[in-house]
Amino acid sequence: MSATKQRAESKDGIWETVKVIVEALLLALVVRTFLFQPFSIPSGSMMHTLLIGDYLFVSKYSYGYSKYSFPFGLGPFEGRIWASAPKAGDIVVFKLPADHSTDYIKRVIGLPGDKIQMKGGVLFINGQPVKRENTGEFVEKGPFGNEIKAQIWRETLPNGVSYDTLDMGTTAGDDTREFEVPPGHYFMMGDNRDNSADSRIDGSGVGYVPFDHLVGKAQIIFFSIDQSAKPWMFWTWPSTVRVDRMLSMLN
């Protein structure tokens, strides 16, 4: 084989490799933008439904698409297309209204027109207390090796959706004014009621979340690892991967 032919074949091989890489990146971009996007949980605001170190897929199509469905919020339109409203109890990833770029994950508690209030740690919706029952104690190792303890309360919303919340004691978020959710907005709360910057908390940057700020619905935990470990430290997986949480569907 001549040197010229070898160089030509080498260039063809490099070009094919570049094409495969570009096609793979474009496919990943399409999947991430329109179908599913992976997210990791960096804080304990949704404990114990979601733990630090959980990795989950969020469906981008559940509520339709807005400019925030696209990377860096660069969607070429305003509002929302193919829109479908979230239901009370959905776990939602959204862009923080205060800066339009930070991703938050909370549970939808209030729909447009709802009146939301906390009284003595009890959630009230439209003047009625939400049904709840104590189901035991939650114990988790904290980020500094400390032990986190909380009471587990099972809440059931008026539409029948049930989920667990944590109560660690009396905090400012246990008693609030009454919030009336404006049209086109949603009221978000974390399941870890005493450790969540959400729509109840003035200065949190959350407030009432506009519909077009919703990124998608949390669907499934595909991987989970103890917060003290890193996912790339595969040699620690036998003792740090939370196998029981993997492939867990979310409400």
Short mmCIF file of C-alpha atoms in Angstrom, two decimals:
data_model
loop_
_atom_site.label_atom_id
_atom_site.label_comp_id
_atom_site.label_asym_id
_atom_site.label_seq_id
_atom_site.Cartn_x
_atom_site.Cartn_y
_atom_site.Cartn_z
CA MET A 1 0.00 0.00 0.00
CA SER A 2 1.35 3.40 -0.94
CA ALA A 3 2.03 6.12 1.60
CA THR A 4 -0.48 8.37 -0.20
CA LYS A 5 -3.24 5.75 0.09
CA GLN A 6 -2.41 5.18 3.77
CA ARG A 7 -2.72 8.92 4.49
CA ALA A 8 -6.04 9.06 2.63
CA GLU A 9 -7.43 6.10 4.60
CA SER A 10 -6.16 7.65 7.83
CA LYS A 11 -7.96 10.92 7.06
CA ASP A 12 -11.14 8.98 6.19
CA GLY A 13 -10.90 7.13 9.52
CA ILE A 14 -10.48 10.35 11.51
CA TRP A 15 -13.39 11.95 9.67
CA GLU A 16 -15.64 8.94 10.39
CA THR A 17 -14.68 9.12 14.07
CA VAL A 18 -15.50 12.83 14.20
CA LYS A 19 -18.87 12.17 12.52
CA VAL A 20 -19.74 9.45 15.04
CA ILE A 21 -18.83 11.73 17.96
CA VAL A 22 -20.85 14.66 16.55
CA GLU A 23 -23.86 12.41 15.89
CA ALA A 24 -23.67 10.99 19.42
CA LEU A 25 -23.50 14.50 20.92
CA LEU A 26 -26.47 15.66 18.84
CA LEU A 27 -28.48 12.61 19.88
CA ALA A 28 -27.63 13.21 23.53
CA LEU A 29 -28.68 16.87 23.16
CA VAL A 30 -32.01 15.87 21.62
CA VAL A 31 -32.70 13.30 24.36
CA ARG A 32 -31.69 15.77 27.09
CA THR A 33 -33.80 18.58 25.66
CA PHE A 34 -36.98 16.75 24.66
CA LEU A 35 -37.11 13.42 26.53
CA PHE A 36 -35.12 12.82 29.71
CA GLN A 37 -32.50 14.80 31.61
CA PRO A 38 -30.42 13.41 34.48
CA PHE A 39 -30.20 15.33 37.74
CA SER A 40 -28.39 14.69 41.02
CA ILE A 41 -29.62 15.62 44.48
CA PRO A 42 -27.17 17.97 46.26
CA SER A 43 -29.19 18.80 49.39
CA GLY A 44 -31.53 17.23 51.91
CA SER A 45 -34.59 19.39 51.24
CA MET A 46 -36.58 16.46 49.80
CA MET A 47 -35.56 13.83 52.39
CA HIS A 48 -36.44 11.13 52.77
CA THR A 49 -38.14 10.85 49.37
CA LEU A 50 -34.86 11.97 47.80
CA LEU A 51 -31.48 11.69 49.51
CA ILE A 52 -28.18 13.44 48.84
CA GLY A 53 -26.41 11.22 46.33
CA ASP A 54 -29.55 10.15 44.44
CA TYR A 55 -29.40 10.42 40.65
CA LEU A 56 -32.68 10.62 38.79
CA PHE A 57 -34.23 11.07 35.40
CA VAL A 58 -36.65 13.94 34.79
CA SER A 59 -39.12 13.69 31.92
CA LYS A 60 -38.97 16.87 29.87
CA TYR A 61 -42.21 16.20 27.97
CA SER A 62 -44.53 15.85 30.99
CA TYR A 63 -45.54 19.52 31.08
CA GLY A 64 -44.68 20.50 27.52
CA TYR A 65 -41.76 22.74 26.61
CA SER A 66 -40.67 26.27 27.45
CA LYS A 67 -37.45 28.13 26.79
CA TYR A 68 -36.13 26.64 30.05
CA SER A 69 -36.40 23.15 28.53
CA PHE A 70 -33.39 24.06 26.42
CA PRO A 71 -29.78 24.30 27.66
CA PHE A 72 -29.04 27.69 29.26
CA GLY A 73 -32.69 28.72 28.81
CA LEU A 74 -32.10 29.45 25.14
CA GLY A 75 -35.41 28.20 23.79
CA PRO A 76 -36.56 30.27 20.79
CA PHE A 77 -40.03 31.11 22.16
CA GLU A 78 -41.91 32.47 25.16
CA GLY A 79 -44.60 30.68 27.14
CA ARG A 80 -45.12 26.93 26.85
CA ILE A 81 -46.02 24.67 23.93
CA TRP A 82 -47.81 21.29 24.13
CA ALA A 83 -48.51 22.31 27.72
CA SER A 84 -49.89 19.96 30.34
CA ALA A 85 -50.42 21.27 33.86
CA PRO A 86 -48.73 19.52 36.81
CA LYS A 87 -50.83 17.81 39.46
CA ALA A 88 -50.64 18.43 43.18
CA GLY A 89 -48.06 16.05 44.60
CA ASP A 90 -45.81 15.95 41.52
CA ILE A 91 -42.07 16.20 42.18
CA VAL A 92 -40.84 18.90 39.83
CA VAL A 93 -37.52 20.35 38.71
CA PHE A 94 -37.82 24.06 37.98
CA LYS A 95 -35.68 27.11 37.39
CA LEU A 96 -35.40 29.35 40.42
CA PRO A 97 -37.53 32.45 39.68
CA ALA A 98 -34.98 34.68 41.42
CA ASP A 99 -32.25 34.00 38.85
CA HIS A 100 -33.90 31.93 36.07
CA SER A 101 -30.91 29.56 35.95
CA THR A 102 -30.51 27.55 39.16
CA ASP A 103 -32.30 24.18 39.18
CA TYR A 104 -34.47 23.39 42.22
CA ILE A 105 -36.47 20.27 42.94
CA LYS A 106 -39.59 20.40 45.13
CA ARG A 107 -43.09 18.99 45.37
CA VAL A 108 -46.11 20.81 43.92
CA ILE A 109 -48.38 21.62 46.86
CA GLY A 110 -50.51 24.49 45.59
CA LEU A 111 -52.17 24.93 42.19
CA PRO A 112 -53.33 28.27 40.72
CA GLY A 113 -56.06 29.71 42.93
CA ASP A 114 -55.24 27.53 45.97
CA LYS A 115 -54.78 29.06 49.39
CA ILE A 116 -51.84 27.53 51.29
CA GLN A 117 -50.87 27.95 54.92
CA MET A 118 -48.85 26.17 57.61
CA LYS A 119 -50.25 26.13 61.16
CA GLY A 120 -48.32 24.41 63.91
CA GLY A 121 -46.51 22.27 61.35
CA VAL A 122 -49.77 21.16 59.70
CA LEU A 123 -50.40 21.96 56.03
CA PHE A 124 -53.70 23.67 55.23
CA ILE A 125 -55.06 23.86 51.67
CA ASN A 126 -58.04 26.09 51.04
CA GLY A 127 -58.72 26.32 54.76
CA GLN A 128 -58.71 22.56 55.37
CA PRO A 129 -55.94 20.62 57.15
CA VAL A 130 -54.28 17.99 54.99
CA LYS A 131 -54.73 14.49 56.33
CA ARG A 132 -51.54 13.14 57.89
CA GLU A 133 -50.43 10.29 60.13
CA ASN A 134 -47.22 9.58 62.01
CA THR A 135 -45.49 6.49 60.63
CA GLY A 136 -42.27 6.35 62.66
CA GLU A 137 -38.82 7.86 62.94
CA PHE A 138 -36.30 8.60 60.22
CA VAL A 139 -32.57 8.27 61.00
CA GLU A 140 -29.86 9.25 58.52
CA LYS A 141 -26.14 9.93 58.73
CA GLY A 142 -25.41 13.63 58.22
CA PRO A 143 -22.66 15.13 56.01
CA PHE A 144 -20.33 15.49 59.03
CA GLY A 145 -20.94 12.03 60.42
CA ASN A 146 -23.67 13.30 62.72
CA GLU A 147 -27.01 11.53 63.08
CA ILE A 148 -30.13 13.19 61.68
CA LYS A 149 -33.40 12.18 63.33
CA ALA A 150 -36.91 13.23 62.39
CA GLN A 151 -40.50 12.12 62.73
CA ILE A 152 -42.10 10.80 59.54
CA TRP A 153 -45.55 12.12 58.71
CA ARG A 154 -47.51 10.61 55.83
CA GLU A 155 -49.50 13.37 54.11
CA THR A 156 -52.40 12.76 51.75
CA LEU A 157 -53.44 15.63 49.49
CA PRO A 158 -57.08 16.24 48.53
CA ASN A 159 -56.48 14.52 45.16
CA GLY A 160 -55.35 11.31 46.94
CA VAL A 161 -51.58 11.62 46.39
CA SER A 162 -49.66 10.45 49.48
CA TYR A 163 -46.01 10.98 50.40
CA ASP A 164 -43.78 11.15 53.46
CA THR A 165 -42.59 14.38 55.07
CA LEU A 166 -40.03 14.90 57.83
CA ASP A 167 -40.53 16.94 60.99
CA MET A 168 -37.39 17.73 62.99
CA GLY A 169 -39.04 20.10 65.47
CA THR A 170 -40.46 23.61 65.63
CA THR A 171 -39.14 26.03 63.01
CA ALA A 172 -40.23 29.32 61.42
CA GLY A 173 -41.72 27.44 58.47
CA ASP A 174 -44.24 25.67 60.72
CA ASP A 175 -46.42 28.79 60.98
CA THR A 176 -46.91 31.05 57.97
CA ARG A 177 -49.30 33.59 56.57
CA GLU A 178 -51.88 32.39 54.06
CA PHE A 179 -50.57 32.33 50.50
CA GLU A 180 -52.95 32.60 47.53
CA VAL A 181 -51.37 31.10 44.42
CA PRO A 182 -51.80 33.46 41.44
CA PRO A 183 -52.91 32.28 37.98
CA GLY A 184 -50.21 30.51 36.00
CA HIS A 185 -48.08 29.80 39.09
CA TYR A 186 -47.44 26.95 41.54
CA PHE A 187 -46.61 26.68 45.22
CA MET A 188 -43.63 24.40 45.94
CA MET A 189 -42.53 22.76 49.18
CA GLY A 190 -39.79 20.32 50.16
CA ASP A 191 -40.68 17.07 51.93
CA ASN A 192 -38.07 17.87 54.59
CA ARG A 193 -40.28 20.60 55.98
CA ASP A 194 -37.79 22.01 58.49
CA ASN A 195 -34.87 22.16 56.05
CA SER A 196 -36.24 23.44 52.76
CA ALA A 197 -36.01 26.84 51.08
CA ASP A 198 -39.32 26.87 49.26
CA SER A 199 -42.42 28.93 48.52
CA ARG A 200 -43.16 29.39 52.24
CA ILE A 201 -39.87 31.12 52.96
CA ASP A 202 -39.48 34.83 52.24
CA GLY A 203 -36.09 35.56 50.72
CA SER A 204 -35.62 32.01 49.40
CA GLY A 205 -35.95 33.19 45.80
CA VAL A 206 -38.65 30.59 45.14
CA GLY A 207 -41.95 32.32 45.80
CA TYR A 208 -44.71 31.40 43.38
CA VAL A 209 -43.14 29.46 40.50
CA PRO A 210 -44.32 30.45 36.99
CA PHE A 211 -45.53 27.62 34.76
CA ASP A 212 -42.89 28.35 32.12
CA HIS A 213 -40.12 27.82 34.72
CA LEU A 214 -40.96 24.12 35.09
CA VAL A 215 -38.25 21.92 33.57
CA GLY A 216 -39.80 18.50 34.03
CA LYS A 217 -41.22 15.83 36.30
CA ALA A 218 -38.97 13.59 38.41
CA GLN A 219 -39.71 10.01 37.38
CA ILE A 220 -37.14 7.47 38.56
CA ILE A 221 -33.98 7.14 40.68
CA PHE A 222 -31.50 5.34 38.42
CA PHE A 223 -28.47 5.45 40.73
CA SER A 224 -27.83 6.26 44.38
CA ILE A 225 -24.65 6.47 46.38
CA ASP A 226 -23.84 7.49 49.94
CA GLN A 227 -23.18 11.22 50.22
CA SER A 228 -19.71 10.56 51.62
CA ALA A 229 -18.60 8.88 48.36
CA LYS A 230 -18.17 9.96 44.75
CA PRO A 231 -19.81 8.12 41.83
CA TRP A 232 -16.49 7.74 40.00
CA MET A 233 -14.96 5.94 42.99
CA PHE A 234 -16.22 2.60 41.68
CA TRP A 235 -13.99 0.63 44.04
CA THR A 236 -16.14 1.84 46.94
CA TRP A 237 -19.44 0.83 45.33
CA PRO A 238 -19.92 -2.43 47.23
CA SER A 239 -20.26 -0.46 50.46
CA THR A 240 -21.52 2.95 49.26
CA VAL A 241 -24.09 2.26 46.52
CA ARG A 242 -27.66 2.24 47.82
CA VAL A 243 -28.89 -0.72 45.80
CA ASP A 244 -32.34 -0.63 47.41
CA ARG A 245 -32.99 2.87 45.99
CA MET A 246 -31.96 2.17 42.40
CA LEU A 247 -34.78 2.04 39.83
CA SER A 248 -37.23 3.43 42.37
CA MET A 249 -40.21 5.16 40.75
CA LEU A 250 -41.25 8.52 42.18
CA ASN A 251 -44.78 9.81 42.84
#
